[in-house]
mmCIF file of C-alpha atoms and ligand atoms in Angstrom:
data_model
loop_
_atom_site.group_PDB
_atom_site.id
_atom_site.type_symbol
_atom_site.label_atom_id
_atom_site.label_comp_id
_atom_site.label_asym_id
_atom_site.label_seq_id
_atom_site.Cartn_x
_atom_site.Cartn_y
_atom_site.Cartn_z
ATOM 1 C CA MET B 782 -8.876 9.843 -23.045
ATOM 2 C CA SER B 783 -7.044 7.199 -21.147
ATOM 3 C CA SER B 784 -4.093 6.814 -23.243
ATOM 4 C CA VAL B 785 -2.599 8.147 -26.638
ATOM 5 C CA THR B 786 -2.231 4.935 -28.451
ATOM 6 C CA ALA B 787 -4.124 2.330 -26.252
ATOM 7 C CA THR B 788 -5.954 -0.143 -28.455
ATOM 8 C CA THR B 789 -8.405 -2.985 -27.582
ATOM 9 C CA ALA B 790 -5.132 -5.248 -27.857
ATOM 10 C CA THR B 791 -3.500 -2.938 -25.093
ATOM 11 C CA TYR B 792 -6.512 -3.650 -22.763
ATOM 12 C CA LEU B 793 -6.737 -7.518 -23.378
ATOM 13 C CA ASP B 794 -3.132 -7.448 -22.679
ATOM 14 C CA ARG B 795 -3.414 -5.459 -19.445
ATOM 15 C CA ILE B 796 -6.516 -7.564 -18.384
ATOM 16 C CA ALA B 797 -4.565 -10.779 -18.676
ATOM 17 C CA ARG B 798 -1.523 -9.340 -16.817
ATOM 18 C CA ALA B 799 -4.011 -8.098 -13.938
ATOM 19 C CA ARG B 800 -5.289 -11.727 -13.835
ATOM 20 C CA ALA B 801 -1.678 -13.366 -13.615
ATOM 21 C CA GLU B 802 -1.116 -10.636 -10.731
ATOM 22 C CA MET B 803 -4.393 -11.799 -9.041
ATOM 23 C CA GLU B 804 -3.416 -15.536 -9.593
ATOM 24 C CA ARG B 805 -0.007 -14.779 -7.910
ATOM 25 C CA ARG B 806 -1.533 -12.688 -5.239
ATOM 26 C CA GLY B 807 -4.600 -14.988 -4.493
ATOM 27 C CA VAL B 808 -7.013 -12.311 -5.369
ATOM 28 C CA ASP B 809 -10.417 -13.610 -6.474
ATOM 29 C CA VAL B 810 -12.122 -10.538 -7.920
ATOM 30 C CA LEU B 811 -11.000 -6.858 -8.884
ATOM 31 C CA LEU B 812 -13.549 -4.275 -8.319
ATOM 32 C CA LEU B 813 -12.731 -1.003 -10.012
ATOM 33 C CA SER B 814 -14.806 2.182 -9.857
ATOM 34 C CA VAL B 815 -13.805 5.921 -9.940
ATOM 35 C CA GLY B 816 -10.167 6.384 -10.150
ATOM 36 C CA SER B 817 -7.510 5.527 -12.695
ATOM 37 C CA ASP B 818 -7.245 1.698 -12.587
ATOM 38 C CA LEU B 819 -10.532 1.563 -14.395
ATOM 39 C CA PRO B 820 -9.472 3.522 -17.598
ATOM 40 C CA TYR B 821 -6.189 1.745 -17.460
ATOM 41 C CA LEU B 822 -7.666 -1.476 -17.825
ATOM 42 C CA SER B 823 -10.831 -0.468 -20.248
ATOM 43 C CA GLY B 824 -10.206 2.854 -21.627
ATOM 44 C CA TYR B 825 -13.349 4.125 -19.622
ATOM 45 C CA GLU B 826 -13.095 6.516 -17.089
ATOM 46 C CA ALA B 827 -16.089 6.749 -14.893
ATOM 47 C CA MET B 828 -17.871 10.082 -14.140
ATOM 48 C CA PRO B 829 -17.200 10.838 -10.071
ATOM 49 C CA LEU B 830 -20.942 10.537 -9.511
ATOM 50 C CA GLU B 831 -23.345 8.918 -6.949
ATOM 51 C CA ARG B 832 -24.559 6.322 -9.454
ATOM 52 C CA LEU B 833 -22.275 3.283 -9.319
ATOM 53 C CA THR B 834 -19.847 2.204 -12.451
ATOM 54 C CA MET B 835 -17.789 -0.823 -11.667
ATOM 55 C CA LEU B 836 -15.597 -2.919 -13.581
ATOM 56 C CA VAL B 837 -15.867 -6.485 -12.192
ATOM 57 C CA VAL B 838 -12.709 -8.776 -13.186
ATOM 58 C CA PRO B 839 -13.084 -12.261 -11.665
ATOM 59 C CA ARG B 840 -9.724 -14.199 -11.645
ATOM 60 C CA ASP B 841 -11.213 -16.889 -13.734
ATOM 61 C CA GLY B 842 -14.260 -15.701 -15.905
ATOM 62 C CA ASP B 843 -15.123 -12.735 -18.065
ATOM 63 C CA ALA B 844 -15.040 -9.015 -17.090
ATOM 64 C CA THR B 845 -18.020 -6.789 -16.945
ATOM 65 C CA MET B 846 -18.398 -3.447 -16.780
ATOM 66 C CA VAL B 847 -21.486 -2.639 -14.417
ATOM 67 C CA ILE B 848 -22.860 1.004 -15.262
ATOM 68 C CA PRO B 849 -25.611 3.305 -15.255
ATOM 69 C CA ARG B 850 -27.768 3.128 -18.172
ATOM 70 C CA LEU B 851 -27.797 6.697 -18.894
ATOM 71 C CA GLU B 852 -23.872 6.649 -19.294
ATOM 72 C CA ALA B 853 -23.629 3.291 -21.188
ATOM 73 C CA PRO B 854 -23.451 5.099 -24.579
ATOM 74 C CA ARG B 855 -20.062 7.018 -23.309
ATOM 75 C CA VAL B 856 -18.208 3.647 -23.311
ATOM 76 C CA VAL B 857 -16.297 2.634 -26.335
ATOM 77 C CA GLU B 858 -16.702 -1.170 -26.247
ATOM 78 C CA GLN B 859 -13.785 -3.129 -26.512
ATOM 79 C CA PRO B 860 -14.597 -6.567 -27.651
ATOM 80 C CA GLY B 861 -13.263 -9.502 -25.700
ATOM 81 C CA VAL B 862 -11.951 -7.145 -22.898
ATOM 82 C CA PHE B 863 -15.453 -6.753 -20.866
ATOM 83 C CA ALA B 864 -19.257 -7.024 -21.340
ATOM 84 C CA LEU B 865 -21.377 -4.002 -20.404
ATOM 85 C CA ARG B 866 -24.196 -4.462 -17.784
ATOM 86 C CA PRO B 867 -26.241 -1.226 -17.756
ATOM 87 C CA TRP B 868 -28.501 -0.758 -14.788
ATOM 88 C CA ASN B 869 -31.737 0.967 -14.571
ATOM 89 C CA GLU B 870 -32.650 3.896 -11.949
ATOM 90 C CA THR B 871 -34.556 1.380 -9.891
ATOM 91 C CA ASP B 872 -31.569 -1.295 -9.955
ATOM 92 C CA ASP B 873 -29.470 -1.837 -7.170
ATOM 93 C CA PRO B 874 -26.170 -1.660 -8.773
ATOM 94 C CA VAL B 875 -24.235 -3.494 -5.918
ATOM 95 C CA ALA B 876 -26.715 -6.543 -5.830
ATOM 96 C CA ILE B 877 -25.738 -6.781 -9.647
ATOM 97 C CA VAL B 878 -22.291 -6.629 -8.570
ATOM 98 C CA ALA B 879 -22.407 -9.173 -6.025
ATOM 99 C CA GLY B 880 -24.485 -11.280 -8.388
ATOM 100 C CA LEU B 881 -21.681 -11.534 -11.118
ATOM 101 C CA VAL B 882 -19.330 -13.646 -8.789
ATOM 102 C CA SER B 883 -19.781 -16.096 -6.085
ATOM 103 C CA ARG B 884 -18.489 -15.144 -2.696
ATOM 104 C CA PRO B 885 -14.940 -14.097 -2.942
ATOM 105 C CA GLN B 886 -12.267 -15.118 -0.373
ATOM 106 C CA VAL B 887 -10.269 -12.012 -1.499
ATOM 107 C CA ALA B 888 -11.726 -9.116 -3.148
ATOM 108 C CA ALA B 889 -9.464 -6.163 -4.218
ATOM 109 C CA VAL B 890 -11.266 -2.686 -4.485
ATOM 110 C CA GLY B 891 -9.938 0.521 -6.101
ATOM 111 C CA ASP B 892 -8.711 3.313 -3.278
ATOM 112 C CA THR B 893 -11.180 5.809 -4.651
ATOM 113 C CA MET B 894 -14.385 3.737 -4.904
ATOM 114 C CA TRP B 895 -17.114 5.782 -2.889
ATOM 115 C CA ALA B 896 -17.342 4.074 0.513
ATOM 116 C CA ARG B 897 -20.889 4.045 0.148
ATOM 117 C CA PHE B 898 -20.504 0.979 -2.131
ATOM 118 C CA LEU B 899 -17.893 -0.807 -0.024
ATOM 119 C CA VAL B 900 -20.480 -0.515 2.901
ATOM 120 C CA GLU B 901 -23.362 -1.736 0.720
ATOM 121 C CA LEU B 902 -21.022 -4.528 -0.678
ATOM 122 C CA LEU B 903 -20.274 -5.671 2.940
ATOM 123 C CA GLY B 904 -23.858 -6.602 3.367
ATOM 124 C CA HIS B 905 -23.572 -9.191 0.449
ATOM 125 C CA TRP B 906 -19.834 -10.381 1.237
ATOM 126 C CA PRO B 907 -19.447 -9.762 5.088
ATOM 127 C CA SER B 908 -15.611 -9.454 6.009
ATOM 128 C CA ASP B 909 -15.591 -12.350 8.170
ATOM 129 C CA ALA B 910 -15.794 -14.460 5.021
ATOM 130 C CA THR B 911 -14.280 -12.163 2.377
ATOM 131 C CA GLU B 912 -10.949 -10.417 2.754
ATOM 132 C CA TYR B 913 -10.833 -7.115 1.279
ATOM 133 C CA VAL B 914 -7.414 -5.732 0.134
ATOM 134 C CA ARG B 915 -6.494 -2.670 -2.031
ATOM 135 C CA SER B 916 -6.529 -2.776 -5.684
ATOM 136 C CA THR B 917 -2.837 -1.524 -5.907
ATOM 137 C CA THR B 918 -2.229 -5.110 -4.678
ATOM 138 C CA VAL B 919 -2.903 -6.245 -8.434
ATOM 139 C CA MET B 920 -2.520 -3.088 -9.903
ATOM 140 C CA ASN B 921 0.886 -1.775 -8.792
ATOM 141 C CA ALA B 922 2.936 -4.445 -10.653
ATOM 142 C CA LEU B 923 1.121 -2.995 -13.919
ATOM 143 C CA ARG B 924 0.732 0.681 -13.550
ATOM 144 C CA THR B 925 4.181 1.548 -11.776
ATOM 145 C CA ARG B 926 5.871 -0.053 -14.926
ATOM 146 C CA LYS B 927 5.061 2.439 -17.836
ATOM 147 C CA ASP B 928 5.129 1.034 -21.023
ATOM 148 C CA ASP B 929 6.885 3.006 -24.175
ATOM 149 C CA ALA B 930 3.638 4.807 -25.206
ATOM 150 C CA GLU B 931 3.093 5.810 -21.552
ATOM 151 C CA ILE B 932 6.562 7.088 -21.350
ATOM 152 C CA ALA B 933 6.043 8.986 -24.719
ATOM 153 C CA ALA B 934 3.051 10.431 -22.998
ATOM 154 C CA LEU B 935 4.876 11.502 -19.853
ATOM 155 C CA ALA B 936 7.492 12.863 -21.903
ATOM 156 C CA ALA B 937 4.954 14.876 -24.131
ATOM 157 C CA ALA B 938 3.309 16.228 -21.089
ATOM 158 C CA GLY B 939 6.667 17.352 -19.545
ATOM 159 C CA ALA B 940 7.797 19.152 -22.243
ATOM 160 C CA ALA B 941 4.886 20.913 -22.544
ATOM 161 C CA ALA B 942 5.314 22.045 -18.873
ATOM 162 C CA ASP B 943 8.960 22.705 -19.630
ATOM 163 C CA ARG B 944 7.738 25.245 -22.354
ATOM 164 C CA VAL B 945 5.751 27.121 -19.512
ATOM 165 C CA ALA B 946 8.716 27.210 -17.379
ATOM 166 C CA ASP B 947 10.638 28.817 -20.040
ATOM 167 C CA GLN B 948 8.189 31.368 -20.328
ATOM 168 C CA LEU B 949 8.595 32.009 -16.800
ATOM 169 C CA HIS B 950 12.376 31.999 -17.322
ATOM 170 C CA ALA B 951 12.412 34.598 -20.062
ATOM 171 C CA GLY B 952 10.052 36.819 -18.153
ATOM 172 C CA GLU B 953 7.197 36.484 -20.376
ATOM 173 C CA ILE B 954 4.807 35.947 -17.246
ATOM 174 C CA PRO B 955 4.961 39.124 -15.435
ATOM 175 C CA LEU B 956 5.293 38.918 -11.735
ATOM 176 C CA VAL B 957 6.199 42.041 -9.871
ATOM 177 C CA GLY B 958 2.814 43.967 -8.891
ATOM 178 C CA ARG B 959 0.408 40.818 -9.621
ATOM 179 C CA THR B 960 -0.984 38.561 -7.085
ATOM 180 C CA GLU B 961 -0.165 34.961 -6.414
ATOM 181 C CA ALA B 962 -3.474 34.081 -7.723
ATOM 182 C CA GLN B 963 -3.140 36.230 -10.900
ATOM 183 C CA VAL B 964 0.038 34.546 -11.963
ATOM 184 C CA SER B 965 -1.269 31.046 -11.094
ATOM 185 C CA ALA B 966 -4.347 31.620 -13.629
ATOM 186 C CA ASP B 967 -1.571 32.686 -16.159
ATOM 187 C CA ILE B 968 0.349 29.631 -15.562
ATOM 188 C CA SER B 969 -2.824 27.682 -15.842
ATOM 189 C CA THR B 970 -3.808 29.266 -19.273
ATOM 190 C CA ARG B 971 -0.175 28.748 -20.598
ATOM 191 C CA LEU B 972 -0.466 25.121 -19.513
ATOM 192 C CA LEU B 973 -3.622 24.603 -21.646
ATOM 193 C CA ALA B 974 -2.217 26.542 -24.519
ATOM 194 C CA GLU B 975 0.708 24.151 -24.693
ATOM 195 C CA GLY B 976 -1.622 21.143 -24.922
ATOM 196 C CA HIS B 977 -2.728 20.012 -21.543
ATOM 197 C CA ASP B 978 -5.938 18.947 -21.140
ATOM 198 C CA VAL B 979 -6.611 19.999 -17.769
ATOM 199 C CA VAL B 980 -4.569 22.117 -15.149
ATOM 200 C CA ASN B 981 -4.215 19.869 -11.881
ATOM 201 C CA PHE B 982 -2.630 22.543 -9.938
ATOM 202 C CA ALA B 983 -0.590 25.773 -10.289
ATOM 203 C CA ILE B 984 0.988 26.809 -6.840
ATOM 204 C CA VAL B 985 2.559 30.304 -6.799
ATOM 205 C CA ALA B 986 4.210 31.135 -3.510
ATOM 206 C CA ALA B 987 6.063 34.475 -3.032
ATOM 207 C CA GLY B 988 8.803 35.276 -0.679
ATOM 208 C CA GLU B 989 7.827 33.758 3.328
ATOM 209 C CA ASN B 990 4.856 31.820 1.558
ATOM 210 C CA ALA B 991 7.076 29.753 -0.457
ATOM 211 C CA ALA B 992 8.118 28.209 3.034
ATOM 212 C CA SER B 993 4.656 26.496 2.746
ATOM 213 C CA PRO B 994 5.245 23.686 0.349
ATOM 214 C CA HIS B 995 1.706 23.326 -0.645
ATOM 215 C CA HIS B 996 0.736 26.991 -0.217
ATOM 216 C CA HIS B 997 -2.580 28.265 -1.856
ATOM 217 C CA PRO B 998 -2.190 31.085 -4.327
ATOM 218 C CA GLY B 999 -3.864 34.210 -2.729
ATOM 219 C CA ASP B 1000 -4.045 37.787 -2.701
ATOM 220 C CA ARG B 1001 -0.460 38.509 -1.642
ATOM 221 C CA VAL B 1002 1.274 40.821 -4.272
ATOM 222 C CA ILE B 1003 4.630 39.838 -5.631
ATOM 223 C CA ARG B 1004 7.417 42.254 -4.856
ATOM 224 C CA ASP B 1005 10.876 43.061 -5.785
ATOM 225 C CA GLY B 1006 13.498 41.476 -3.978
ATOM 226 C CA GLU B 1007 11.684 37.979 -3.335
ATOM 227 C CA ILE B 1008 11.743 34.409 -4.234
ATOM 228 C CA VAL B 1009 8.713 33.110 -6.190
ATOM 229 C CA LEU B 1010 8.347 29.428 -6.125
ATOM 230 C CA THR B 1011 5.900 27.979 -9.129
ATOM 231 C CA ASP B 1012 4.896 24.069 -8.908
ATOM 232 C CA PHE B 1013 2.703 23.341 -11.530
ATOM 233 C CA GLY B 1014 1.105 20.455 -13.554
ATOM 234 C CA GLY B 1015 -1.698 19.085 -15.629
ATOM 235 C CA THR B 1016 -3.174 15.974 -17.712
ATOM 236 C CA MET B 1017 -2.272 15.750 -21.545
ATOM 237 C CA ALA B 1018 -3.709 12.610 -23.349
ATOM 238 C CA GLY B 1019 -3.999 10.905 -19.950
ATOM 239 C CA TYR B 1020 -0.692 11.370 -18.273
ATOM 240 C CA CYS B 1021 0.721 14.087 -15.861
ATOM 241 C CA SER B 1022 3.148 16.854 -15.691
ATOM 242 C CA ASP B 1023 4.633 18.085 -12.547
ATOM 243 C CA ILE B 1024 7.460 20.729 -12.405
ATOM 244 C CA THR B 1025 8.871 22.995 -9.697
ATOM 245 C CA ARG B 1026 11.130 25.956 -10.805
ATOM 246 C CA CYS B 1027 11.834 29.045 -8.527
ATOM 247 C CA VAL B 1028 12.966 32.458 -9.688
ATOM 248 C CA PHE B 1029 14.327 35.661 -7.742
ATOM 249 C CA VAL B 1030 13.095 39.155 -8.686
ATOM 250 C CA GLY B 1031 16.247 40.854 -8.511
ATOM 251 C CA GLU B 1032 19.467 39.722 -7.175
ATOM 252 C CA PRO B 1033 19.187 37.142 -4.474
ATOM 253 C CA PRO B 1034 21.092 37.767 -1.266
ATOM 254 C CA ALA B 1035 23.988 35.630 -0.317
ATOM 255 C CA GLU B 1036 21.952 33.285 2.041
ATOM 256 C CA VAL B 1037 19.264 32.245 -0.719
ATOM 257 C CA ALA B 1038 21.780 31.933 -3.594
ATOM 258 C CA ASP B 1039 23.897 29.596 -1.189
ATOM 259 C CA ALA B 1040 20.969 27.330 -0.154
ATOM 260 C CA TYR B 1041 19.879 27.377 -3.807
ATOM 261 C CA ALA B 1042 23.077 25.834 -4.807
ATOM 262 C CA VAL B 1043 22.559 23.152 -2.018
ATOM 263 C CA LEU B 1044 19.079 22.474 -3.435
ATOM 264 C CA HIS B 1045 20.383 22.210 -6.728
ATOM 265 C CA GLU B 1046 23.050 19.691 -6.175
ATOM 266 C CA ALA B 1047 20.522 17.674 -3.983
ATOM 267 C CA GLN B 1048 18.044 17.409 -6.842
ATOM 268 C CA ALA B 1049 20.763 16.283 -9.258
ATOM 269 C CA THR B 1050 22.063 13.843 -6.762
ATOM 270 C CA GLY B 1051 18.678 12.625 -6.394
ATOM 271 C CA VAL B 1052 17.835 12.199 -9.760
ATOM 272 C CA ALA B 1053 21.390 10.273 -10.315
ATOM 273 C CA ALA B 1054 20.342 8.030 -7.679
ATOM 274 C CA GLY B 1055 17.258 6.817 -9.508
ATOM 275 C CA VAL B 1056 18.676 4.080 -11.023
ATOM 276 C CA VAL B 1057 17.141 0.446 -11.525
ATOM 277 C CA GLY B 1058 17.703 -2.080 -8.675
ATOM 278 C CA ALA B 1059 18.185 0.781 -6.156
ATOM 279 C CA ALA B 1060 15.665 1.076 -3.534
ATOM 280 C CA CYS B 1061 12.804 3.995 -3.816
ATOM 281 C CA GLN B 1062 14.415 5.267 -0.277
ATOM 282 C CA ASP B 1063 17.620 5.641 -1.863
ATOM 283 C CA VAL B 1064 16.535 8.580 -3.915
ATOM 284 C CA ASP B 1065 15.311 10.240 -0.920
ATOM 285 C CA ARG B 1066 18.578 9.378 1.225
ATOM 286 C CA ALA B 1067 20.789 10.873 -1.864
ATOM 287 C CA ALA B 1068 18.918 14.129 -1.993
ATOM 288 C CA ARG B 1069 18.479 14.646 1.859
ATOM 289 C CA ARG B 1070 22.134 13.735 2.498
ATOM 290 C CA VAL B 1071 23.119 16.777 0.397
ATOM 291 C CA ILE B 1072 20.946 19.173 2.233
ATOM 292 C CA ALA B 1073 21.742 17.728 5.795
ATOM 293 C CA ASP B 1074 25.672 17.884 4.991
ATOM 294 C CA ALA B 1075 25.182 21.570 3.953
ATOM 295 C CA GLY B 1076 23.291 22.190 7.573
ATOM 296 C CA TYR B 1077 19.889 22.479 6.180
ATOM 297 C CA GLY B 1078 18.510 19.032 7.123
ATOM 298 C CA GLU B 1079 15.513 20.302 9.476
ATOM 299 C CA PHE B 1080 14.129 22.619 6.676
ATOM 300 C CA PHE B 1081 13.524 19.694 4.384
ATOM 301 C CA ILE B 1082 10.243 18.656 5.497
ATOM 302 C CA HIS B 1083 8.806 16.304 3.155
ATOM 303 C CA ARG B 1084 9.328 13.197 1.240
ATOM 304 C CA THR B 1085 11.673 13.533 -2.117
ATOM 305 C CA GLY B 1086 9.329 12.199 -4.460
ATOM 306 C CA HIS B 1087 6.207 10.512 -5.686
ATOM 307 C CA GLY B 1088 5.311 8.115 -8.644
ATOM 308 C CA ILE B 1089 3.170 10.062 -11.348
ATOM 309 C CA GLY B 1090 1.322 8.600 -14.571
ATOM 310 C CA MET B 1091 -2.396 8.757 -15.215
ATOM 311 C CA GLU B 1092 -2.358 10.394 -11.507
ATOM 312 C CA ALA B 1093 -0.415 13.086 -10.330
ATOM 313 C CA HIS B 1094 0.649 11.327 -7.222
ATOM 314 C CA GLU B 1095 0.634 7.543 -7.290
ATOM 315 C CA ASP B 1096 3.114 4.748 -6.412
ATOM 316 C CA PRO B 1097 5.742 4.649 -5.754
ATOM 317 C CA TYR B 1098 6.869 6.872 -3.453
ATOM 318 C CA MET B 1099 10.566 7.937 -2.920
ATOM 319 C CA VAL B 1100 10.409 8.054 0.875
ATOM 320 C CA GLU B 1101 12.537 6.610 3.808
ATOM 321 C CA GLY B 1102 11.079 3.365 4.609
ATOM 322 C CA ASN B 1103 10.215 2.357 1.056
ATOM 323 C CA ASP B 1104 12.663 -0.346 0.199
ATOM 324 C CA GLN B 1105 10.910 -1.283 -3.013
ATOM 325 C CA ALA B 1106 13.245 -1.699 -6.031
ATOM 326 C CA ILE B 1107 13.320 0.789 -8.686
ATOM 327 C CA GLU B 1108 12.293 -0.728 -12.097
ATOM 328 C CA PRO B 1109 12.619 0.025 -15.684
ATOM 329 C CA GLY B 1110 9.616 2.379 -16.397
ATOM 330 C CA HIS B 1111 9.171 3.649 -12.832
ATOM 331 C CA ALA B 1112 8.004 7.174 -13.367
ATOM 332 C CA PHE B 1113 8.693 9.761 -10.298
ATOM 333 C CA SER B 1114 9.495 12.940 -9.156
ATOM 334 C CA VAL B 1115 12.631 14.242 -7.484
ATOM 335 C CA GLU B 1116 11.578 17.325 -5.593
ATOM 336 C CA PRO B 1117 13.924 18.268 -2.461
ATOM 337 C CA GLY B 1118 12.993 21.411 -0.751
ATOM 338 C CA ILE B 1119 14.449 23.876 1.553
ATOM 339 C CA TYR B 1120 11.748 25.898 3.729
ATOM 340 C CA VAL B 1121 12.696 28.679 6.246
ATOM 341 C CA ALA B 1122 9.396 29.352 7.936
ATOM 342 C CA GLY B 1123 8.322 33.204 7.891
ATOM 343 C CA ARG B 1124 11.251 33.924 5.590
ATOM 344 C CA TRP B 1125 11.467 32.123 1.963
ATOM 345 C CA GLY B 1126 11.275 28.575 0.825
ATOM 346 C CA MET B 1127 12.524 26.956 -2.438
ATOM 347 C CA ARG B 1128 12.169 23.432 -4.195
ATOM 348 C CA LEU B 1129 13.335 22.138 -7.539
ATOM 349 C CA GLU B 1130 11.303 19.495 -9.271
ATOM 350 C CA ASP B 1131 11.671 17.137 -12.414
ATOM 351 C CA ILE B 1132 10.062 13.636 -13.561
ATOM 352 C CA VAL B 1133 12.197 11.064 -13.844
ATOM 353 C CA VAL B 1134 11.785 7.742 -15.561
ATOM 354 C CA ALA B 1135 14.218 4.741 -14.425
ATOM 355 C CA THR B 1136 15.433 3.089 -17.696
ATOM 356 C CA THR B 1137 18.114 0.229 -18.157
ATOM 357 C CA GLU B 1138 20.355 3.229 -19.600
ATOM 358 C CA GLY B 1139 19.940 5.152 -16.294
ATOM 359 C CA PRO B 1140 17.621 7.928 -15.135
ATOM 360 C CA ARG B 1141 15.671 9.694 -18.186
ATOM 361 C CA SER B 1142 14.427 13.250 -17.035
ATOM 362 C CA MET B 1143 11.067 14.410 -18.612
ATOM 363 C CA ASN B 1144 11.713 18.006 -17.442
ATOM 364 C CA HIS B 1145 14.672 19.955 -19.091
ATOM 365 C CA ALA B 1146 13.837 23.500 -18.241
ATOM 366 C CA ASN B 1147 16.691 25.571 -16.647
ATOM 367 C CA HIS B 1148 17.421 24.167 -13.282
ATOM 368 C CA ALA B 1149 19.250 27.603 -11.900
ATOM 369 C CA LEU B 1150 17.634 30.167 -9.937
ATOM 370 C CA VAL B 1151 16.784 32.512 -12.733
ATOM 371 C CA THR B 1152 17.022 36.286 -11.724
ATOM 372 C CA LEU B 1153 14.231 38.348 -13.156
HETATM 373 ZN ZN1 LIG U 2301 5.186 19.542 -8.270
HETATM 374 ZN ZN1 LIG U 2302 5.489 16.706 -7.657
HETATM 375 ZN ZN1 LIG U 2303 20.522 20.770 -12.734
#
């Protein structure tokens, strides 16, 4: 589930690199529960349930997966990567975790581990003796640099999302007279038909609703003479797609066409800025400058992009203030928008992977404001 081509050797390599990063960062133990770090290192994805599943990775010592006994049969064992430590319904799984390693000076915990387990862990390792840091401290150096198999998975997911965008552009997805929610359901069905395992979101926003970047598709009926913003993505073989395209039902008024021309240039400029060695914030600045220079600066109300991989949003973020250098294998969205409240909105989004040969787009669907 976690990756198309990951093998035991992949996980052994990743654990070894995680340990090297722990050494570099002075982290004594890595604790991974619900979330993507766990399948990245072990191939096993924990059920997001109240029973604790946790991979315990000491910097020096064998890794152990503490898991509810009833879920242990789902684990594909990876010899040499981790040992299984099933716990019974009457056991205290947090005490088991705490007993696996001596009290650490620095413990790295995953972002999406349930707070209740951290609260219980604090009873064993109080924060006056143990410093708690985010697992990203260790894992970002690994997870943000996608390897060839991961890039291939992102490209395949992007191509599948492109095919749905192509269907939209070809007029194969009826719009006028249907509600946003109906079109959203239609897009979701098509994402699955094109190979996604799950749909993560399918935003459909018509007319003035498009001015709300994360609009929830509802009963609003799509009419002639308005812009329709679609932003959709899912997970395919463990990796995410995410694309935004707008179409116009009929001929767009000059105001919309002019703004879209600016948006298109801003997006292409942002993509071109995503080169190895540039800062993440340079991508945001490049896209934002085009929009600001054209006089729409106040209408671009969010960051330009987010990292993507096993999660739809992950590090690195393309935002002012992030001076982290772009590295080969960094995968991120470039998605500027222009939003005029109460009237219309527009956004254009591709996923891009930085390579030593330059930015490589995972999306190739038509970037124009296609009229239907
Ligand atoms: Zn999106
Ligand atoms: Zn996005
Ligand atoms: Zn373009």
